[in-house]
Each structure stands twice: as C-alpha cells, then as structure tokens.
Phi, psi and omega in degrees: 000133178303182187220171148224011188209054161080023164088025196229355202189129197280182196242135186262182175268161168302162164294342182231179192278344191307311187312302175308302164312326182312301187318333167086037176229093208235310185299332191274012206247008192281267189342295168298353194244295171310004162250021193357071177266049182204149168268169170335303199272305174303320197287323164309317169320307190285315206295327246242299190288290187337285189302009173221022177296175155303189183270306173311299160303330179275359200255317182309313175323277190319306176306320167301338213258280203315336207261332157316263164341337186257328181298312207276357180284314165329292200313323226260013201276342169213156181246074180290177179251142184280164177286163173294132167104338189325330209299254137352263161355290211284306194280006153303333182257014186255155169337146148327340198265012198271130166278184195261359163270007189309314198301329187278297177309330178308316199295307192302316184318332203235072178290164193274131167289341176297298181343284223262352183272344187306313176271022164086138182315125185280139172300165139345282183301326189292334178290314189319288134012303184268335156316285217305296182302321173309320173298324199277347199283338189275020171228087182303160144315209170250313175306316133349275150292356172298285173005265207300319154327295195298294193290344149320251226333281175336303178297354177216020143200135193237110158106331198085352169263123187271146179301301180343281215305311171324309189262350161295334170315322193270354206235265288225083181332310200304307191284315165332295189286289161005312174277333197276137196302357173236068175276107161233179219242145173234156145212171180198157206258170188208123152330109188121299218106148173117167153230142181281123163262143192236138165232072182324129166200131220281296197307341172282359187061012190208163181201156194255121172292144171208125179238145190237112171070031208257135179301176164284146159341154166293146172300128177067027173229171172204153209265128176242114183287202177167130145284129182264093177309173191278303186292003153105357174283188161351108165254196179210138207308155137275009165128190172211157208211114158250152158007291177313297226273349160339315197267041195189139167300142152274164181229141181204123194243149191084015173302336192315316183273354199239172172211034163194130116356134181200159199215142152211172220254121157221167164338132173297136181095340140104168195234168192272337188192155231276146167258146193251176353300147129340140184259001186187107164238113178290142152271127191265345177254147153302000000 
C-alpha cells in the first residue's frame, strides 16, 4: 500500500480530483470513475489527463475501470439480498483512517426506497432539491471520497481475494495459464539480444510469451511467431509482435501437437510460412 510518512499511515484521496491527478495518482481514481462517483467536469478532468497520460498508466486505468465494471455487472446479474452483516465485516477490515461514523454516512448515502415512494409524488421544487443533492453528492470532501474509495475497494475485495481480479482472471488467458498448477517456465536467447520467456502449461493447451530485453524489429518488419508441429509438417503462424507488443505477454494456444515455439524476423503484415533462420526457438516438451 502507498504511504505518505514513512510506510505508516495509508495515503488517502485529496479534496479535489485536480490535486490527485497533478499527484499522479489518476490509476487510483479508477474505480470512483467507473461508478460514476465524479461530476461531469472531474470526469472530464480524468479523461483529459488519461489521453495523454503514457501508455503504461492509461492501460493500468483502463484495466481498473473494465474490472470494476465487470465485478458490478457480475454482482448485479441477480437480485439477491447481500448477507447480514457484509457491512460491518468488510469494514471492520479496511484501514484505520475509515473515520467511525462512516456506516452511517455510508447509510445516509442509500435512503430506503420503501421510505421516499411512502411519501407520495414529489414537487417540482422538491425534484429540484433532490437533483441538487444528488450533485453535491458527486462532488465529496476528502472524507467522502475516501468513503467512495473504500467502498470500490471494498467491493473488489473480498476476503483479500480481489473479485475484479477473480474475474478478470477467469476472462484473461494469460493469467489462465499463469496460474495453472502445472505450469513451468522455459527461456531462450534471441538472435539481436534479449530473451524469449515461456511460461507452458500442458493442461491450457497454451503458453505465454514475454520477451525481456529483445530489441524492437528492423524499420518495416515484424517479429512472427510459429508452432513447429512434432510430425514434421508445416509450420504455423501465431501471430505477429511489433515494437508495441514487445512490451505485452502473448498467449499461443493449441501447443499440443508442436513441439517448438519458433519467432522470425519478417515483413510488416507478416508471411504464409516462416523466413529462416530463426532469431528464437524454445522447445515446448519437456
């Protein structure tokens, strides 16, 4: 967890979304932004800072915001009653800095729908009234926004497992294998510098590619992978790796029949069958 006094005291959000973003914590802002727990003008704000943030910070944003999303399309797929007590529970496990009336502003935050249909069709003014407070709700204090942070937080973790992540996990090939109990690691040099990393796993059928320290392509080439079947045919593509995607795992499915991994330097748009030598062949059997 970040700090801001020596790793002793967790770092909370600013009062405003400007300070945070100056601060250069625009990913941790993810969450209030895919619950659209922001006005208009912050949401403009993030949006503003993100497109032109690096690539490594907007690719993190973006993942929190889809993973957000998907926990609450998950959550929301049926209309259970949450269990007695969740409340309570999750927030007993969040930090010390949760001030000690949060259940209750959390509470104020949600009024009972039984309640406000009891009293009967609402005025003009009274609609009015009731916008407004809803806007005011979208722009918190700093206590406040902790609050709405906290309950992201909360809400995507359970348990110390986070649900995002759970389900990003269950959606996200990469992490499939990664994860899979017979998973083991290969590596091989690459023709240039650099090494190709494998992380194989027999029961996904797949293995994850990474390359560390492998130059980018020649201007107007691109590096193409290919399974070299076991029975001596043909091999076949697997795709193709620019500059970009150096920097990003591949997943390559259907290993079963091959038994080598093979990477070569070919035309942008890539070729019907490999050009040799190779600049990198991994073995895929034990």
């Amino acid at each position: 967890m970040d700090t801001n006094d020596g790793g002793t005291r967790p770092r909370g959000f600013a009062a405003d979304i400007a300070t945070d973003l100056k601060a250069g914590r625009a990913v941790e802002l993810a969450e209030i932004y895919a619950l659209d727990a922001v006005s208009d003008d912050e949401r403009a704000a993030i949006d503003a800072y993100i497109s032109t943030a690096p690539q490594a910070e907007r690719d993190a944003f973006n993942e929190r915001v889809r993973q957000a999303r998907e926990t609450l399309a998950l959550a929301f797929t049926a209309e259970e009653e949450p269990p007695a007590g969740l409340l309570e529970r999750t927030l007993s496990q969040l930090p010390a800095q949760l001030p000690a009336q949060a259940p209750a502003q959390l509470a104020e935050a949600a009024p009972s729908q039984p309640a406000a249909e009891a009293a009967g069709p609402a005025s003009g003014d009274e609609l009015a009234a009731a916008r407004h407070k809803r806007e005011e709700r979208r722009r918190p204090s700093a206590t406040r926004r902790w609050l709405i942070g906290a309950a992201a937080a909360a809400a995507l973790a359970l348990g110390g497992v986070g649900i995002g992540s759970y389900v990003a996990s269950q959606n996200d090939p990469v992490k499939q294998v990664l994860q899979a109990q017979d998973v083991r690691e290969a590596t091989a040099s690459v023709t240039g510098g650099g090494t190709v990393m494998l992380s194989i796993s027999a029961s996904k059928d797949a293995v994850v590619v990474r390359m560390k320290d492998v130059p980018p392509p020649p201007a107007g080439k691109v590096y193409q992978m290919w399974l070299i079947p076991k029975n001596g045919s043909a091999p076949v593509s697997q795709g193709l790796m620019d500059a970009e995607a150096l920097t990003k795992p591949a997943v390559v499915s259907g290993i079963g029949p091959a038994s080598t991994l093979g990477i070569t330097v070919e035309p942008a748009g890539g070729s019907s069958s490999p050009t040799l030598p190779t600049v990198a062949a991994a073995r895929l059997d034990s």
